[in-house]
Tab-separated table of N, CA, C and O and ligand atoms in Angstrom:
chain	number	residue	atom	x	y	z
A	1	MET	N	-16.290	-14.771	2.804
A	1	MET	CA	-17.067	-13.980	1.840
A	1	MET	C	-16.106	-13.320	0.847
A	1	MET	O	-15.161	-12.643	1.237
A	2	GLY	N	-16.376	-13.526	-0.469
A	2	GLY	CA	-15.516	-12.938	-1.488
A	2	GLY	C	-15.824	-11.457	-1.690
A	2	GLY	O	-16.832	-10.955	-1.191
A	3	PRO	N	-14.966	-10.752	-2.460
A	3	PRO	CA	-15.144	-9.314	-2.648
A	3	PRO	C	-16.477	-8.951	-3.296
A	3	PRO	O	-17.113	-7.961	-2.902
A	4	GLU	N	-16.925	-9.749	-4.288
A	4	GLU	CA	-18.190	-9.408	-4.972
A	4	GLU	C	-19.383	-9.568	-4.032
A	4	GLU	O	-20.271	-8.714	-3.987
A	5	GLU	N	-19.386	-10.658	-3.280
A	5	GLU	CA	-20.488	-10.873	-2.334
A	5	GLU	C	-20.468	-9.790	-1.261
A	5	GLU	O	-21.519	-9.296	-0.827
A	6	MET	N	-19.263	-9.404	-0.847
A	6	MET	CA	-19.151	-8.355	0.167
A	6	MET	C	-19.737	-7.041	-0.373
A	6	MET	O	-20.487	-6.343	0.324
A	7	CYS	N	-19.430	-6.711	-1.627
A	7	CYS	CA	-19.966	-5.478	-2.234
A	7	CYS	C	-21.485	-5.534	-2.299
A	7	CYS	O	-22.163	-4.550	-1.972
A	8	ARG	N	-22.030	-6.677	-2.708
A	8	ARG	CA	-23.490	-6.809	-2.804
A	8	ARG	C	-24.124	-6.648	-1.424
A	8	ARG	O	-25.138	-5.964	-1.253
A	9	THR	N	-23.520	-7.272	-0.438
A	9	THR	CA	-24.071	-7.214	0.921
A	9	THR	C	-24.003	-5.791	1.472
A	9	THR	O	-24.954	-5.290	2.076
A	10	LEU	N	-22.882	-5.104	1.221
A	10	LEU	CA	-22.742	-3.715	1.685
A	10	LEU	C	-23.778	-2.825	1.024
A	10	LEU	O	-24.398	-1.972	1.666
A	11	ALA	N	-23.992	-3.042	-0.283
A	11	ALA	CA	-24.939	-2.202	-1.026
A	11	ALA	C	-26.370	-2.411	-0.529
A	11	ALA	O	-27.189	-1.493	-0.565
A	12	GLY	N	-26.670	-3.598	-0.037
A	12	GLY	CA	-28.038	-3.897	0.391
A	12	GLY	C	-28.293	-3.635	1.864
A	12	GLY	O	-29.405	-3.846	2.350
A	13	ALA	N	-27.277	-3.141	2.580
A	13	ALA	CA	-27.432	-2.938	4.029
A	13	ALA	C	-28.402	-1.797	4.323
A	13	ALA	O	-28.420	-0.792	3.622
A	14	THR	N	-29.196	-1.979	5.341
A	14	THR	CA	-30.123	-0.927	5.773
A	14	THR	C	-29.545	-0.243	7.016
A	14	THR	O	-28.592	-0.739	7.618
A	15	ASP	N	-30.136	0.916	7.376
A	15	ASP	CA	-29.636	1.642	8.547
A	15	ASP	C	-29.946	0.879	9.831
A	15	ASP	O	-31.105	0.561	10.102
A	16	VAL	N	-28.912	0.594	10.577
A	16	VAL	CA	-29.055	-0.150	11.833
A	16	VAL	C	-28.128	0.501	12.851
A	16	VAL	O	-27.045	0.959	12.503
A	17	ASP	N	-28.581	0.587	14.095
A	17	ASP	CA	-27.684	1.052	15.157
A	17	ASP	C	-26.877	-0.143	15.650
A	17	ASP	O	-27.440	-1.064	16.253
A	18	TYR	N	-25.587	-0.118	15.387
A	18	TYR	CA	-24.750	-1.234	15.817
A	18	TYR	C	-24.340	-1.087	17.282
A	18	TYR	O	-24.168	0.029	17.770
A	19	ASP	N	-24.138	-2.206	17.912
A	19	ASP	CA	-23.704	-2.232	19.306
A	19	ASP	C	-22.179	-2.379	19.344
A	19	ASP	O	-21.653	-3.491	19.272
A	20	CYS	N	-21.487	-1.253	19.446
A	20	CYS	CA	-20.017	-1.281	19.447
A	20	CYS	C	-19.477	-2.091	20.629
A	20	CYS	O	-18.373	-2.634	20.561
A	21	GLN	N	-20.262	-2.147	21.717
A	21	GLN	CA	-19.763	-2.843	22.906
A	21	GLN	C	-19.842	-4.359	22.787
A	21	GLN	O	-19.417	-5.084	23.682
A	22	ARG	N	-20.396	-4.835	21.675
A	22	ARG	CA	-20.321	-6.266	21.369
A	22	ARG	C	-19.737	-6.444	19.968
A	22	ARG	O	-20.133	-7.339	19.213
A	23	CYS	N	-18.824	-5.553	19.606
A	23	CYS	CA	-18.228	-5.617	18.269
A	23	CYS	C	-16.706	-5.457	18.389
A	23	CYS	O	-16.012	-6.395	18.738
A	24	GLY	N	-16.218	-4.267	18.065
A	24	GLY	CA	-14.768	-4.057	18.105
A	24	GLY	C	-14.071	-4.498	16.834
A	24	GLY	O	-12.834	-4.546	16.774
A	25	ALA	N	-14.846	-4.796	15.784
A	25	ALA	CA	-14.232	-5.262	14.538
A	25	ALA	C	-13.245	-4.243	13.972
A	25	ALA	O	-12.247	-4.619	13.341
A	26	CYS	N	-13.519	-2.941	14.197
A	26	CYS	CA	-12.620	-1.914	13.662
A	26	CYS	C	-11.330	-1.810	14.484
A	26	CYS	O	-10.422	-1.062	14.099
A	27	CYS	N	-11.230	-2.527	15.568
A	27	CYS	CA	-10.016	-2.530	16.382
A	27	CYS	C	-9.087	-3.682	15.991
A	27	CYS	O	-8.060	-3.906	16.644
A	28	LEU	N	-9.476	-4.395	14.927
A	28	LEU	CA	-8.670	-5.521	14.436
A	28	LEU	C	-7.997	-5.130	13.133
A	28	LEU	O	-8.617	-4.527	12.255
A	29	SER	N	-6.745	-5.503	12.996
A	29	SER	CA	-5.990	-5.243	11.774
A	29	SER	C	-6.081	-6.467	10.868
A	29	SER	O	-5.900	-7.594	11.333
A	30	ILE	N	-6.345	-6.226	9.577
A	30	ILE	CA	-6.455	-7.390	8.684
A	30	ILE	C	-5.082	-7.993	8.379
A	30	ILE	O	-4.998	-9.105	7.900
A	31	THR	N	-4.025	-7.277	8.677
A	31	THR	CA	-2.678	-7.828	8.489
A	31	THR	C	-2.045	-8.042	9.874
A	31	THR	O	-2.447	-7.402	10.844
A	32	PRO	N	-1.038	-8.913	9.945
A	32	PRO	CA	-0.394	-9.148	11.256
A	32	PRO	C	0.670	-8.102	11.575
A	32	PRO	O	1.673	-8.402	12.218
A	33	SER	N	0.456	-6.874	11.129
A	33	SER	CA	1.474	-5.834	11.313
A	33	SER	C	1.630	-5.473	12.794
A	33	SER	O	0.696	-5.623	13.588
A	34	ALA	N	2.817	-4.962	13.134
A	34	ALA	CA	3.134	-4.654	14.536
A	34	ALA	C	2.407	-3.420	15.034
A	34	ALA	O	2.200	-3.249	16.233
A	35	GLY	N	2.016	-2.534	14.112
A	35	GLY	CA	1.303	-1.318	14.484
A	35	GLY	C	-0.009	-1.234	13.741
A	35	GLY	O	-0.149	-1.777	12.646
A	36	TYR	N	-0.987	-0.535	14.322
A	36	TYR	CA	-2.300	-0.460	13.661
A	36	TYR	C	-2.771	0.990	13.545
A	36	TYR	O	-2.734	1.576	12.466
A	37	VAL	N	-3.210	1.596	14.620
A	37	VAL	CA	-3.799	2.937	14.547
A	37	VAL	C	-2.710	4.000	14.347
A	37	VAL	O	-1.735	4.056	15.107
A	38	VAL	N	-2.893	4.822	13.329
A	38	VAL	CA	-1.971	5.930	13.061
A	38	VAL	C	-2.130	6.983	14.165
A	38	VAL	O	-3.254	7.358	14.514
A	39	LEU	N	-1.003	7.450	14.684
A	39	LEU	CA	-1.029	8.411	15.791
A	39	LEU	C	-0.457	9.756	15.376
A	39	LEU	O	0.511	9.818	14.604
A	40	GLU	N	-1.062	10.809	15.901
A	40	GLU	CA	-0.446	12.123	15.772
A	40	GLU	C	0.668	12.191	16.812
A	40	GLU	O	0.685	11.415	17.773
A	41	ARG	N	1.609	13.125	16.599
A	41	ARG	CA	2.807	13.137	17.446
A	41	ARG	C	2.473	13.263	18.930
A	41	ARG	O	3.008	12.526	19.763
A	42	ASP	N	1.582	14.183	19.274
A	42	ASP	CA	1.255	14.368	20.694
A	42	ASP	C	0.522	13.147	21.257
A	42	ASP	O	0.620	12.847	22.446
A	43	GLU	N	-0.184	12.419	20.393
A	43	GLU	CA	-0.878	11.211	20.860
A	43	GLU	C	0.136	10.125	21.222
A	43	GLU	O	-0.034	9.405	22.215
A	44	ALA	N	1.172	9.994	20.405
A	44	ALA	CA	2.202	8.999	20.714
A	44	ALA	C	2.828	9.296	22.074
A	44	ALA	O	3.034	8.394	22.898
A	45	THR	N	3.097	10.559	22.327
A	45	THR	CA	3.689	10.955	23.609
A	45	THR	C	2.737	10.633	24.752
A	45	THR	O	3.127	10.054	25.778
A	46	GLN	N	1.462	10.965	24.563
A	46	GLN	CA	0.457	10.743	25.607
A	46	GLN	C	0.286	9.243	25.893
A	46	GLN	O	0.207	8.814	27.048
A	47	LEU	N	0.243	8.445	24.843
A	47	LEU	CA	0.014	7.007	25.037
A	47	LEU	C	1.251	6.321	25.621
A	47	LEU	O	1.128	5.357	26.377
A	48	ARG	N	2.441	6.834	25.290
A	48	ARG	CA	3.656	6.304	25.938
A	48	ARG	C	3.579	6.530	27.449
A	48	ARG	O	3.978	5.681	28.233
A	49	ARG	N	3.057	7.675	27.829
A	49	ARG	CA	2.920	7.981	29.272
A	49	ARG	C	1.985	6.983	29.945
A	49	ARG	O	2.074	6.747	31.138
A	50	LEU	N	1.047	6.414	29.164
A	50	LEU	CA	0.137	5.397	29.709
A	50	LEU	C	0.758	3.998	29.620
A	50	LEU	O	0.083	2.996	29.819
A	51	SER	N	2.051	3.965	29.258
A	51	SER	CA	2.821	2.718	29.149
A	51	SER	C	2.353	1.828	28.010
A	51	SER	O	2.522	0.602	28.065
A	52	LEU	N	1.756	2.425	26.982
A	52	LEU	CA	1.356	1.637	25.824
A	52	LEU	C	2.498	1.601	24.808
A	52	LEU	O	3.169	2.619	24.590
A	53	PRO	N	2.717	0.458	24.169
A	53	PRO	CA	3.792	0.364	23.185
A	53	PRO	C	3.438	1.065	21.875
A	53	PRO	O	2.320	0.936	21.384
A	54	ILE	N	4.389	1.797	21.352
A	54	ILE	CA	4.234	2.542	20.106
A	54	ILE	C	5.231	1.979	19.090
A	54	ILE	O	6.384	1.695	19.433
A	55	VAL	N	4.778	1.822	17.850
A	55	VAL	CA	5.640	1.312	16.783
A	55	VAL	C	5.948	2.477	15.846
A	55	VAL	O	5.052	3.247	15.494
A	56	ILE	N	7.212	2.593	15.442
A	56	ILE	CA	7.595	3.655	14.502
A	56	ILE	C	7.838	3.027	13.138
A	56	ILE	O	8.640	2.095	12.997
A	57	GLY	N	7.124	3.504	12.117
A	57	GLY	CA	7.281	3.000	10.764
A	57	GLY	C	8.568	3.502	10.132
A	57	GLY	O	9.253	4.370	10.681
A	58	THR	N	8.905	2.963	8.957
A	58	THR	CA	10.150	3.344	8.279
A	58	THR	C	10.158	4.827	7.893
A	58	THR	O	11.220	5.432	7.765
A	59	ASP	N	8.965	5.408	7.739
A	59	ASP	CA	8.889	6.831	7.386
A	59	ASP	C	8.770	7.733	8.618
A	59	ASP	O	8.521	8.926	8.498
A	60	GLY	N	8.916	7.130	9.808
A	60	GLY	CA	8.857	7.912	11.042
A	60	GLY	C	7.457	8.039	11.626
A	60	GLY	O	7.288	8.595	12.709
A	61	GLN	N	6.449	7.520	10.932
A	61	GLN	CA	5.072	7.595	11.426
A	61	GLN	C	4.895	6.690	12.654
A	61	GLN	O	5.387	5.561	12.668
A	62	SER	N	4.187	7.177	13.650
A	62	SER	CA	3.920	6.384	14.858
A	62	SER	C	2.577	5.671	14.755
A	62	SER	O	1.603	6.218	14.233
A	63	PHE	N	2.551	4.455	15.277
A	63	PHE	CA	1.327	3.644	15.316
A	63	PHE	C	1.181	3.056	16.717
A	63	PHE	O	2.176	2.698	17.354
A	64	LEU	N	-0.065	2.913	17.145
A	64	LEU	CA	-0.315	2.155	18.373
A	64	LEU	C	-0.083	0.682	18.057
A	64	LEU	O	-0.540	0.173	17.025
A	65	ALA	N	0.636	-0.002	18.935
A	65	ALA	CA	1.050	-1.381	18.674
A	65	ALA	C	-0.133	-2.356	18.696
A	65	ALA	O	-1.227	-2.030	19.173
A	66	THR	N	0.108	-3.536	18.171
A	66	THR	CA	-0.895	-4.593	18.157
A	66	THR	C	-0.433	-5.748	19.033
A	66	THR	O	0.697	-5.779	19.531
A	67	GLU	N	-1.335	-6.691	19.186
A	67	GLU	CA	-0.975	-7.969	19.801
A	67	GLU	C	-1.601	-9.062	18.943
A	67	GLU	O	-2.545	-8.801	18.179
A	68	PRO	N	-1.092	-10.301	19.034
A	68	PRO	CA	-1.639	-11.376	18.210
A	68	PRO	C	-3.123	-11.577	18.476
A	68	PRO	O	-3.597	-11.411	19.614
A	69	TYR	N	-3.847	-11.895	17.433
A	69	TYR	CA	-5.285	-12.137	17.558
A	69	TYR	C	-5.617	-13.370	16.749
A	69	TYR	O	-5.216	-13.491	15.584
A	70	ASP	N	-6.346	-14.274	17.363
A	70	ASP	CA	-6.676	-15.534	16.704
A	70	ASP	C	-8.193	-15.668	16.664
A	70	ASP	O	-8.797	-16.221	17.569
A	71	GLY	N	-8.798	-15.113	15.631
A	71	GLY	CA	-10.257	-15.158	15.533
A	71	GLY	C	-10.688	-14.492	14.246
A	71	GLY	O	-9.863	-13.962	13.503
A	72	PRO	N	-12.002	-14.471	13.990
A	72	PRO	CA	-12.486	-13.845	12.760
A	72	PRO	C	-12.341	-12.328	12.791
A	72	PRO	O	-12.454	-11.721	13.850
A	73	GLY	N	-12.060	-11.744	11.640
A	73	GLY	CA	-12.069	-10.290	11.530
A	73	GLY	C	-10.697	-9.656	11.462
A	73	GLY	O	-10.596	-8.458	11.188
A	74	GLY	N	-9.654	-10.396	11.724
A	74	GLY	CA	-8.335	-9.780	11.663
A	74	GLY	C	-7.235	-10.752	12.028
A	74	GLY	O	-7.494	-11.868	12.487
A	75	ALA	N	-5.996	-10.284	11.824
A	75	ALA	CA	-4.832	-11.105	12.133
A	75	ALA	C	-4.065	-10.552	13.327
A	75	ALA	O	-3.136	-11.176	13.825
A	76	ALA	N	-4.459	-9.361	13.761
A	76	ALA	CA	-3.850	-8.749	14.943
A	76	ALA	C	-4.890	-7.811	15.547
A	76	ALA	O	-5.807	-7.357	14.862
A	77	ALA	N	-4.754	-7.554	16.817
A	77	ALA	CA	-5.692	-6.645	17.499
A	77	ALA	C	-4.922	-5.466	18.063
A	77	ALA	O	-3.774	-5.604	18.502
A	78	CYS	N	-5.558	-4.302	18.051
A	78	CYS	CA	-4.971	-3.145	18.718
A	78	CYS	C	-4.659	-3.536	20.164
A	78	CYS	O	-5.457	-4.217	20.816
A	79	ILE	N	-3.529	-3.084	20.650
A	79	ILE	CA	-3.074	-3.458	21.990
A	79	ILE	C	-4.068	-3.007	23.073
A	79	ILE	O	-4.099	-3.580	24.174
A	80	ALA	N	-4.883	-2.011	22.756
A	80	ALA	CA	-5.833	-1.482	23.743
A	80	ALA	C	-7.210	-2.145	23.643
A	80	ALA	O	-8.130	-1.736	24.357
A	81	PHE	N	-7.340	-3.141	22.790
A	81	PHE	CA	-8.646	-3.787	22.604
A	81	PHE	C	-8.772	-5.002	23.521
A	81	PHE	O	-7.848	-5.796	23.655
A	82	GLU	N	-9.961	-5.107	24.107
A	82	GLU	CA	-10.252	-6.267	24.948
A	82	GLU	C	-11.596	-6.840	24.507
A	82	GLU	O	-12.583	-6.110	24.412
A	83	GLY	N	-11.645	-8.113	24.235
A	83	GLY	CA	-12.889	-8.759	23.834
A	83	GLY	C	-12.747	-9.425	22.489
A	83	GLY	O	-11.636	-9.749	22.049
A	84	ALA	N	-13.881	-9.614	21.831
A	84	ALA	CA	-13.909	-10.231	20.500
A	84	ALA	C	-15.243	-9.866	19.860
A	84	ALA	O	-16.246	-9.691	20.569
A	85	PRO	N	-15.279	-9.738	18.523
A	85	PRO	CA	-16.536	-9.402	17.856
A	85	PRO	C	-17.646	-10.385	18.220
A	85	PRO	O	-17.439	-11.608	18.183
A	86	GLY	N	-18.800	-9.852	18.598
A	86	GLY	CA	-19.929	-10.696	18.976
A	86	GLY	C	-19.993	-10.945	20.471
A	86	GLY	O	-20.968	-11.504	20.977
A	87	PHE	N	-18.959	-10.509	21.182
A	87	PHE	CA	-18.874	-10.704	22.638
A	87	PHE	C	-18.594	-9.340	23.284
A	87	PHE	O	-18.205	-8.402	22.593
A	88	PRO	N	-18.774	-9.241	24.596
A	88	PRO	CA	-18.462	-7.959	25.242
A	88	PRO	C	-17.041	-7.499	24.883
A	88	PRO	O	-16.082	-8.267	25.018
A	89	SER	N	-16.955	-6.275	24.393
A	89	SER	CA	-15.683	-5.747	23.898
A	89	SER	C	-15.531	-4.307	24.342
A	89	SER	O	-16.517	-3.594	24.501
A	90	ARG	N	-14.290	-3.876	24.496
A	90	ARG	CA	-14.087	-2.476	24.877
A	90	ARG	C	-12.684	-1.992	24.540
A	90	ARG	O	-11.764	-2.804	24.354
A	91	CYS	N	-12.594	-0.682	24.489
A	91	CYS	CA	-11.306	-0.017	24.330
A	91	CYS	C	-10.819	0.343	25.729
A	91	CYS	O	-11.511	1.068	26.444
A	92	LEU	N	-9.644	-0.146	26.075
A	92	LEU	CA	-9.128	0.078	27.434
A	92	LEU	C	-8.689	1.524	27.658
A	92	LEU	O	-8.440	1.921	28.799
A	93	ILE	N	-8.559	2.286	26.572
A	93	ILE	CA	-8.131	3.689	26.702
A	93	ILE	C	-9.176	4.606	26.067
A	93	ILE	O	-8.826	5.613	25.455
A	94	TYR	N	-10.444	4.228	26.226
A	94	TYR	CA	-11.512	4.932	25.492
A	94	TYR	C	-11.418	6.447	25.627
A	94	TYR	O	-11.514	7.179	24.639
A	95	ALA	N	-11.224	6.950	26.838
A	95	ALA	CA	-11.195	8.405	27.046
A	95	ALA	C	-9.986	9.042	26.362
A	95	ALA	O	-10.006	10.225	26.034
A	96	ALA	N	-8.943	8.257	26.147
A	96	ALA	CA	-7.706	8.786	25.547
A	96	ALA	C	-7.459	8.197	24.162
A	96	ALA	O	-6.347	8.285	23.643
A	97	ARG	N	-8.490	7.631	23.540
A	97	ARG	CA	-8.276	6.962	22.248
A	97	ARG	C	-7.832	7.991	21.194
A	97	ARG	O	-8.206	9.168	21.257
A	98	PRO	N	-7.054	7.523	20.211
A	98	PRO	CA	-6.501	8.438	19.204
A	98	PRO	C	-7.575	9.068	18.321
A	98	PRO	O	-8.702	8.570	18.210
A	99	THR	N	-7.207	10.152	17.677
A	99	THR	CA	-8.113	10.873	16.775
A	99	THR	C	-8.707	9.945	15.720
A	99	THR	O	-9.899	10.030	15.409
A	100	LYS	N	-7.882	9.079	15.138
A	100	LYS	CA	-8.377	8.164	14.099
A	100	LYS	C	-9.560	7.342	14.612
A	100	LYS	O	-10.505	7.079	13.871
A	101	CYS	N	-9.501	6.945	15.852
A	101	CYS	CA	-10.580	6.145	16.432
A	101	CYS	C	-11.799	7.026	16.723
A	101	CYS	O	-12.930	6.615	16.528
A	102	ARG	N	-11.548	8.246	17.184
A	102	ARG	CA	-12.669	9.165	17.463
A	102	ARG	C	-13.426	9.490	16.187
A	102	ARG	O	-14.641	9.711	16.200
A	103	GLU	N	-12.699	9.568	15.076
A	103	GLU	CA	-13.329	9.953	13.806
A	103	GLU	C	-14.027	8.792	13.111
A	103	GLU	O	-14.788	9.000	12.175
A	104	PHE	N	-13.747	7.579	13.556
A	104	PHE	CA	-14.327	6.400	12.893
A	104	PHE	C	-15.829	6.336	13.196
A	104	PHE	O	-16.247	6.389	14.349
A	105	GLU	N	-16.632	6.257	12.157
A	105	GLU	CA	-18.090	6.330	12.341
A	105	GLU	C	-18.749	4.960	12.293
A	105	GLU	O	-18.580	4.219	11.310
A	106	ALA	N	-19.500	4.660	13.347
A	106	ALA	CA	-20.325	3.446	13.329
A	106	ALA	C	-21.355	3.597	12.216
A	106	ALA	O	-21.961	4.660	12.064
A	107	GLY	N	-21.498	2.560	11.425
A	107	GLY	CA	-22.460	2.604	10.324
A	107	GLY	C	-21.847	3.036	9.005
A	107	GLY	O	-22.520	2.997	7.972
A	108	SER	N	-20.578	3.464	9.023
A	108	SER	CA	-19.901	3.845	7.781
A	108	SER	C	-19.574	2.581	6.976
A	108	SER	O	-19.663	1.457	7.485
A	109	ILE	N	-19.149	2.790	5.741
A	109	ILE	CA	-18.762	1.643	4.907
A	109	ILE	C	-17.602	0.885	5.564
A	109	ILE	O	-17.575	-0.348	5.581
A	110	ALA	N	-16.640	1.638	6.119
A	110	ALA	CA	-15.494	0.983	6.759
A	110	ALA	C	-15.941	0.144	7.955
A	110	ALA	O	-15.449	-0.959	8.188
A	111	CYS	N	-16.902	0.683	8.707
A	111	CYS	CA	-17.458	-0.044	9.857
A	111	CYS	C	-18.133	-1.327	9.376
A	111	CYS	O	-17.885	-2.414	9.904
A	112	ARG	N	-18.984	-1.191	8.388
A	112	ARG	CA	-19.727	-2.364	7.909
A	112	ARG	C	-18.793	-3.408	7.304
A	112	ARG	O	-18.989	-4.614	7.465
A	113	THR	N	-17.758	-2.931	6.611
A	113	THR	CA	-16.790	-3.868	6.037
A	113	THR	C	-16.082	-4.643	7.147
A	113	THR	O	-15.906	-5.865	7.060
A	114	ALA	N	-15.695	-3.929	8.200
A	114	ALA	CA	-15.023	-4.581	9.329
A	114	ALA	C	-15.956	-5.609	9.973
A	114	ALA	O	-15.542	-6.717	10.333
A	115	ARG	N	-17.226	-5.243	10.133
A	115	ARG	CA	-18.180	-6.175	10.732
A	115	ARG	C	-18.349	-7.424	9.861
A	115	ARG	O	-18.392	-8.547	10.371
A	116	LEU	N	-18.465	-7.221	8.557
A	116	LEU	CA	-18.612	-8.383	7.674
A	116	LEU	C	-17.403	-9.305	7.785
A	116	LEU	O	-17.536	-10.527	7.851
A	117	ARG	N	-16.212	-8.702	7.803
A	117	ARG	CA	-14.995	-9.517	7.918
A	117	ARG	C	-14.999	-10.337	9.209
A	117	ARG	O	-14.460	-11.430	9.266
A	118	ALA	N	-15.607	-9.759	10.244
A	118	ALA	CA	-15.631	-10.437	11.539
A	118	ALA	C	-16.823	-11.389	11.669
A	118	ALA	O	-17.018	-12.011	12.714
A	119	GLY	N	-17.639	-11.456	10.613
A	119	GLY	CA	-18.779	-12.385	10.638
A	119	GLY	C	-19.985	-11.848	11.364
A	119	GLY	O	-20.867	-12.616	11.745
A	120	LEU	N	-20.061	-10.509	11.541
A	120	LEU	CA	-21.195	-9.899	12.237
A	120	LEU	C	-22.202	-9.359	11.229
A	120	LEU	O	-21.825	-8.930	10.134
A	121	PRO	N	-23.479	-9.332	11.581
A	121	PRO	CA	-24.494	-8.827	10.648
A	121	PRO	C	-24.389	-7.319	10.454
A	121	PRO	O	-23.924	-6.605	11.343
A	122	ILE	N	-24.837	-6.866	9.280
A	122	ILE	CA	-24.842	-5.411	9.033
A	122	ILE	C	-26.243	-4.903	8.740
A	122	ILE	O	-26.420	-3.757	8.375
A	123	GLY	N	-27.261	-5.753	8.856
A	123	GLY	CA	-28.636	-5.315	8.682
A	123	GLY	C	-29.109	-5.428	7.248
A	123	GLY	O	-28.369	-5.762	6.367
B	201	SF4	S1	-16.843	-1.827	13.482
B	201	SF4	FE1	-18.518	-0.351	13.671
B	201	SF4	S2	-20.000	-1.319	15.074
B	201	SF4	FE2	-18.027	-2.365	15.306
B	201	SF4	S3	-17.026	-1.314	17.033
B	201	SF4	FE3	-16.301	-0.377	15.130
B	201	SF4	S4	-17.692	1.375	14.830
B	201	SF4	FE4	-18.677	0.002	16.308
B	202	SF4	S1	-7.375	2.644	20.545
B	202	SF4	FE1	-9.265	1.758	21.275
B	202	SF4	S2	-10.826	2.342	19.749
B	202	SF4	FE2	-8.786	2.631	18.814
B	202	SF4	S3	-8.352	0.705	17.708
B	202	SF4	FE3	-7.444	0.562	19.771
B	202	SF4	S4	-9.009	-0.457	21.031
B	202	SF4	FE4	-10.010	0.306	19.167
């Protein structure tokens, strides 16, 4: 789907309750970068304690690491993601997920854009 068609589709979307447990599109990075979710300093420390890999950017910013992903919706997946869009999916660290993930709203433009990229309906 090209950018113009994506804009038209987003503009025409109606309110729908999405099933995050069969999605996870927002847990996929559109680039194959080594890190994805931006972490606050205490979050990086906490997630290291859970033995999760953390990537440090050139500016010192910490990110939760990714792993290769071969499917629609992204080029890499958050290391804590299990599943695939359209299939049973979950965050393996849901109770300890970073602030960025807690603040991400189902039904937002970013959510719908991620779903479209992954080939999922937006209503
Ligand atoms: S992209 Fe939206 S519907 Fe999918 S898991 Fe994320 S918040 Fe839920
Ligand atoms: S930490 Fe969990 S909710 Fe956040 S991107 Fe990774 S798998 Fe998704």
